[in-house]
Amino acid sequence: MTKIDSKIPEGPLAEKWTHYKEHQKLVNPANKRKLDIIVVGTGLAGGAAAASLGEMGFNVKVFCIQDSPRRAHSIAAQGGINAAKNYPNDGDTVYRLFYDTVKGGDYRGREANTYRLAEVSNNIIDQCVAQGVPFAREYGGTLANRSFGGAQVSRTFYARGQTGQQLLLGAYGALSKEIKKGSVKLFTRREMVDLVVMKDGRARGIIVRNLFTGEIERHSAHAVLIASGGYGNLFYLSTNAMTSNGSAAWRAYKRGAYFANPCYVQIHPTCIPVHGDYQSKLTLMSESLRNDGRIWVPKKKEDAERIRKKEIRPRDIPEEDRDYYLERRYPAFGNLVPRDVASRAAKERCDAGYGVGTGLAVFLDFKDAINRLGKDVIKARYGNLFDMYERITDDNPYETPMMIYPAIHYTMGGLWVDYELQSSIPGLFVGGEANFSDHGANRLGASALMQGLSDGYFVLPYTMQNYLADQITVDRITTDTEEFDEAEKAVQERIDKLLSINGTETVDSIHKRLGRIMWDHAGMARNKKGLEEGIKMIQELRKEFWSNVKVPGTKDGINIELEKALRLADFLELGELLARDALHREESAGGHFREEHQTPEGEAKRNDKDFMYVAAWEYAGDDKEPVLNKEPLVYENIEVKTRNYKTA
Amino acid sequence: MSSSHFYSSITKKIIMSLMGLFLLTFLLVHLTLNSFLLFDKNLFNEGAHFMGTNPFIQVFQWVLFAGFAIHILYGIILQIQNWVSRPKGYKKRAWMEQSPFSKYMIYTGAIIFIFLAIHLGNFFFVKMGWVGNGVPELGGKEDMGQLVIDLFSNGGYVAFYVIMFLLMGFHLDHAFQSAFQTLGLNHPTYWGFIKGLSRVYAIVVTLGFVIIPLVIYFR
Amino acid sequence: MDLKLKIWRQASPTDKGQFVDYDVHNISTDASFLEMIDILNDELIEKGERPVAFDHDCREGICGMCSLYINGHPHGPEAATTTCQLHMRKFKDGETVVIEPWRAKPFPVIKDLIVDRSAFDEIIQSGGYISVTTGGVPDGNSIPINKEHADLAMDAAACIGCGACVAACKNASAMLFVSAKVSQFALLPQGKIEAHDRVKAMVAKMDELGFGNCTNTYACEAECPKEISVANIARMNREFIKAKLG
């Protein structure tokens, strides 16, 4: 008997969302003005939702951690956004996009949500075009498409290598329009530090820290939407922005929201390899590079070794001595296999001693593409990425192959939500990467932007309205309540405690150590022993943090070390939950690879009999083990198979 | 109250550029007339006489003065706003301007203004009888050419005029293409041509004005 | 490599502020400029001193959060590069590096190297968008767009809103930023509908906020990390004239 109700509407898959919209409750315009909504985050999901809810007439308060909503990390997405438009006439349909997404996610996503995502994908493109997003065009003036990992059709729309930026600026424009109109009120440089849940169990507000003044502020609303992104920075080094963090989601978890599938972490195969211990972040090279680049390592170990010692150059290795291992292992998809598969294959080669560079890198070679298409075509397609690569590494990718290695990129796990994207706390909605999402155990390329905007423009405005329809008799919420008092006091105490420790370790040095533990014990390949060790190490590190961290400065005004310490305190707890989830999931699925569960060829081996469910963890207290709730996954419209990228 | 409430920044700049283009045209006429002096003083006198008596020109000269006044006035207003917009400067600031003389327009402009006053004092005011002993006469007619030749027999004046014209050249080099940019006339297909033409205009006009006193002095 | 740093330190918006000298040692040439400041900050924290506050976020040159006036150039001397993408191999061992905040009246200093750039948001709010609401829009392919115009619009839209143009301009003018947004929409059929109101409103807001006037020095284009062209400024001037003439 499970406590979980995912509220999937009745009816055939293709009609569920229409059915929902036809029967949902609405709020009349006069009442909308009386209802307040808090939106945390201004990325694709948060920005789009805040703008759309404002347009509908609700009173929206939107919070962002940066100085402007335009800087949310959605902006860094490079490659593109999927939609089942079938403009290239290559056989795409909504069902096929749905199917590819579920399969890409290794059959660990919720069917109804994923179908809805595919269904509204086309609306997203229309919406963004209307907003003036300068998508790439064909000479005839129609929208251009390109192909991406995990699909055999070209369904990815793009704006050069800056699709995320352009989509975000579209949402930012829509948001700006509403701010001017007064329906949305913007709060910048604010970080959510707690969720306020009333005695009746409903989420009614948040506590934020003003990062400029250090003041702790209370904000109330009839409903709260968290769209604060993923928790990839738990690993210290990731492709996430420096302020990306898991605290908003984690605080909601500690207030009773379930945290689902934290172990599903996406490791992106094409990042610039780590080069030094002072390094602050990893840089992604768009997956679109895999369209034309070929990934290889030397066939002979001795060649790999000589390359590492810089005795020979990559181009000295003859064609027959190169191992294009993705093409070898997955002939049907080749270099375009999904990210988890490509990442593990790179790790496998490097662990076996064939790595180049520092030993933790493989080549991504454009030689053949340049020979086939000419340098100009390659430059037009990837020029900005090549320039970026050269700036960072000082290597010219037109002449020598790029070196890449997998890095933490995206978290499929997140706060558990039902079909309405409502968490287990009534009135708390979660959108974008912050929710456990529609991607199952692995996300396909160009699907994050799709999900963020789907949630923001086309799902949350409907489902939140459905919730708020019951709230029209509730007066404006006061912040002068015991619950707000208690939440604010807890935050103040946490801050005071951090500032009083005055130990010897900086926040970053502890964070680096946490990242190391996570990468080694709960990274690309996991096993029982390693995870158990990892959990112990995290617990010890957490103790050390709370007794020996050094946070200089005061709580007033800008104190970046304090901000980082608050985030790290939450990561130190989240990390343990991630490892626990990974430990309990005795199978390999998508981004979660357990070494005990693999085929003789080293492919992931799922255990559908025992683990075809969403693991929704429930907080039970600081000293207690979290409670595992299971939402069974039922596939009625798709045949569950072993993922196969070897043959079509 | 900031003057931006009267006209937007772009409107003010458009006025600046239109007046500037007008003054650029005037300079060409002025240079053409001056160049007569290199060939034939009488021809120059004819021209000067025409300019001094033609009713249209008589009216137009006030338009020209107004053009100068507006250009100067707006130049000053814009510059003050620009100074105000950065109350604290940088400790170290590299050279970043792609139109090199753009950096000194207010200074070259101010110098041109002073020069203009002296220049008017040398000729126009003399002609009007406001200063000096009047214009020499030749055959019952004003000999403006002689007035110029007399002035430029003085080495000090020649040096002063040459330096002033060089500074004016710097002003013009930026001015010409800048006016086009402000009026929105910048397109990849012809922008290179405009920039080239701007440079050619500045060089030709400057050299033209510089050569005349030098030739007169050394003749 | 070793470097001498002269960094602007200012405790609060009202503090007078001054330059403070720091020495950093053994910096890898592969480190990024911001990582070099991270290292300095770690040392300052170890010593119990206040770390240098600076803005940064994505560290891959796209969010527009990082700033810094480095050796007289916004985002440092390297062309087409944001500070976060600037690497130490571009500096000489033993070099003195002067690091200042953006300077402009509409960008007041908040702390050390952090300035308040919300003026840019205000300009966008005044009209830097197409007023469509969610839903009820035509099919994406219903309006064919000339590829050349789409590409030019993309060139303009590449602006990251970092403020380097204002910082570089001797007049602290925001024309490149404003014109990039005006151009993007002026080039697209969807944006033409509101083109007149948009340009008038955005220019009025820009003036009101106290940015300087453009004198066509083109320093902005030279320093823009995304190489936005000043042709956009001309296009905005054109749009403005069209709007004023009706």
Short mmCIF file of C-alpha atoms in Angstrom, two decimals, chain B residues 2 4-5 7-14 77-79 81-100 102-105 174 177-188 190-191 195, chain C residues 6 8 16 19 69 71-74 96 98 100-106 166-172 175 203 206-208 210-219 221-223 230-231 233-238 240-241 244:
data_model
loop_
_atom_site.label_atom_id
_atom_site.label_comp_id
_atom_site.label_asym_id
_atom_site.label_seq_id
_atom_site.Cartn_x
_atom_site.Cartn_y
_atom_site.Cartn_z
CA SER B 2 17.78 66.91 -17.42
CA SER B 4 16.87 64.64 -22.07
CA HIS B 5 13.30 65.47 -21.23
CA TYR B 7 14.79 65.77 -26.70
CA SER B 8 15.95 62.19 -26.52
CA SER B 9 19.65 61.47 -26.83
CA ILE B 10 19.18 60.21 -30.36
CA THR B 11 17.20 63.27 -31.45
CA LYS B 12 19.94 65.54 -30.13
CA LYS B 13 22.54 63.50 -31.96
CA ILE B 14 20.54 63.62 -35.15
CA ILE B 77 24.93 69.62 -23.83
CA LEU B 78 25.76 66.10 -24.99
CA GLN B 79 29.27 66.34 -23.62
CA GLN B 81 25.67 64.64 -20.03
CA ASN B 82 28.45 62.28 -21.01
CA TRP B 83 30.72 63.56 -18.27
CA VAL B 84 27.92 63.27 -15.74
CA SER B 85 27.18 59.70 -16.74
CA ARG B 86 30.55 58.57 -15.38
CA PRO B 87 31.20 60.43 -12.13
CA LYS B 88 34.20 58.29 -11.23
CA GLY B 89 36.67 57.33 -13.90
CA TYR B 90 39.09 54.45 -14.25
CA LYS B 91 42.57 54.24 -12.86
CA LYS B 92 43.76 52.58 -16.01
CA ARG B 93 41.92 52.84 -19.26
CA ALA B 94 43.27 51.42 -22.48
CA TRP B 95 42.77 52.90 -25.92
CA MET B 96 39.61 51.28 -27.19
CA GLU B 97 38.15 53.82 -29.59
CA GLN B 98 37.98 52.57 -33.16
CA SER B 99 37.39 56.05 -34.53
CA PRO B 100 40.54 57.56 -33.06
CA SER B 102 36.19 60.58 -31.56
CA LYS B 103 37.87 60.78 -28.19
CA TYR B 104 38.72 64.47 -28.52
CA MET B 105 35.74 65.98 -30.36
CA HIS B 174 35.51 61.50 -37.13
CA GLN B 177 31.32 59.04 -40.99
CA SER B 178 29.89 59.62 -37.52
CA ALA B 179 27.09 61.72 -39.02
CA PHE B 180 26.17 58.86 -41.32
CA GLN B 181 26.20 56.37 -38.45
CA THR B 182 23.95 58.62 -36.38
CA LEU B 183 21.53 58.98 -39.26
CA GLY B 184 21.39 55.21 -39.46
CA LEU B 185 23.24 55.03 -42.74
CA ASN B 186 25.49 52.11 -41.93
CA HIS B 187 25.17 48.98 -43.97
CA PRO B 188 27.88 46.38 -44.59
CA TYR B 190 28.54 50.64 -48.26
CA TRP B 191 29.92 51.31 -44.79
CA LYS B 195 34.50 55.43 -43.86
CA LYS C 6 45.87 46.27 -7.77
CA TRP C 8 39.50 48.16 -6.10
CA LYS C 16 34.87 55.75 -0.52
CA PHE C 19 43.01 50.32 -4.52
CA TYR C 69 37.84 46.11 -15.84
CA ASN C 71 44.25 46.48 -17.26
CA GLY C 72 42.09 49.13 -18.82
CA HIS C 73 39.74 46.83 -20.73
CA PRO C 74 36.34 45.48 -19.77
CA THR C 96 50.96 44.18 -12.61
CA VAL C 98 44.81 46.53 -12.33
CA GLU C 100 38.43 47.77 -11.33
CA PRO C 101 34.65 47.61 -11.31
CA TRP C 102 32.50 48.87 -14.20
CA ARG C 103 32.21 52.64 -13.85
CA ALA C 104 28.99 54.38 -14.85
CA LYS C 105 26.40 56.42 -13.02
CA PRO C 106 23.62 53.91 -13.73
CA VAL C 166 28.81 50.78 -21.12
CA ALA C 167 32.05 50.17 -19.24
CA ALA C 168 34.13 50.63 -22.37
CA CYS C 169 32.35 53.69 -23.71
CA LYS C 170 34.00 56.94 -22.69
CA ASN C 171 30.48 58.32 -22.34
CA ALA C 172 29.05 55.32 -20.48
CA MET C 175 23.48 52.26 -27.09
CA VAL C 203 15.54 54.97 -25.78
CA MET C 206 17.91 54.54 -21.41
CA ASP C 207 18.11 58.34 -21.27
CA GLU C 208 16.12 58.54 -18.07
CA GLY C 210 21.41 58.44 -16.98
CA PHE C 211 23.46 56.55 -19.55
CA GLY C 212 25.61 58.82 -21.70
CA ASN C 213 25.13 59.68 -25.35
CA CYS C 214 26.73 57.71 -28.14
CA THR C 215 29.47 59.59 -29.94
CA ASN C 216 30.29 56.78 -32.34
CA THR C 217 33.70 55.97 -30.91
CA TYR C 218 32.94 52.28 -31.53
CA ALA C 219 34.83 51.27 -28.39
CA GLU C 221 32.09 46.98 -30.51
CA ALA C 222 35.81 46.51 -29.96
CA GLU C 223 35.27 45.41 -26.37
CA VAL C 230 27.77 48.94 -34.16
CA ALA C 231 25.70 48.48 -37.32
CA ILE C 233 23.31 51.20 -33.37
CA ALA C 234 22.81 52.62 -36.85
CA ARG C 235 19.83 50.34 -37.30
CA MET C 236 18.36 51.60 -34.06
CA ASN C 237 18.92 55.20 -35.13
CA ARG C 238 17.10 54.37 -38.35
CA PHE C 240 14.09 55.73 -34.17
CA ILE C 241 13.85 58.15 -37.08
CA LYS C 244 9.46 59.63 -34.92
#
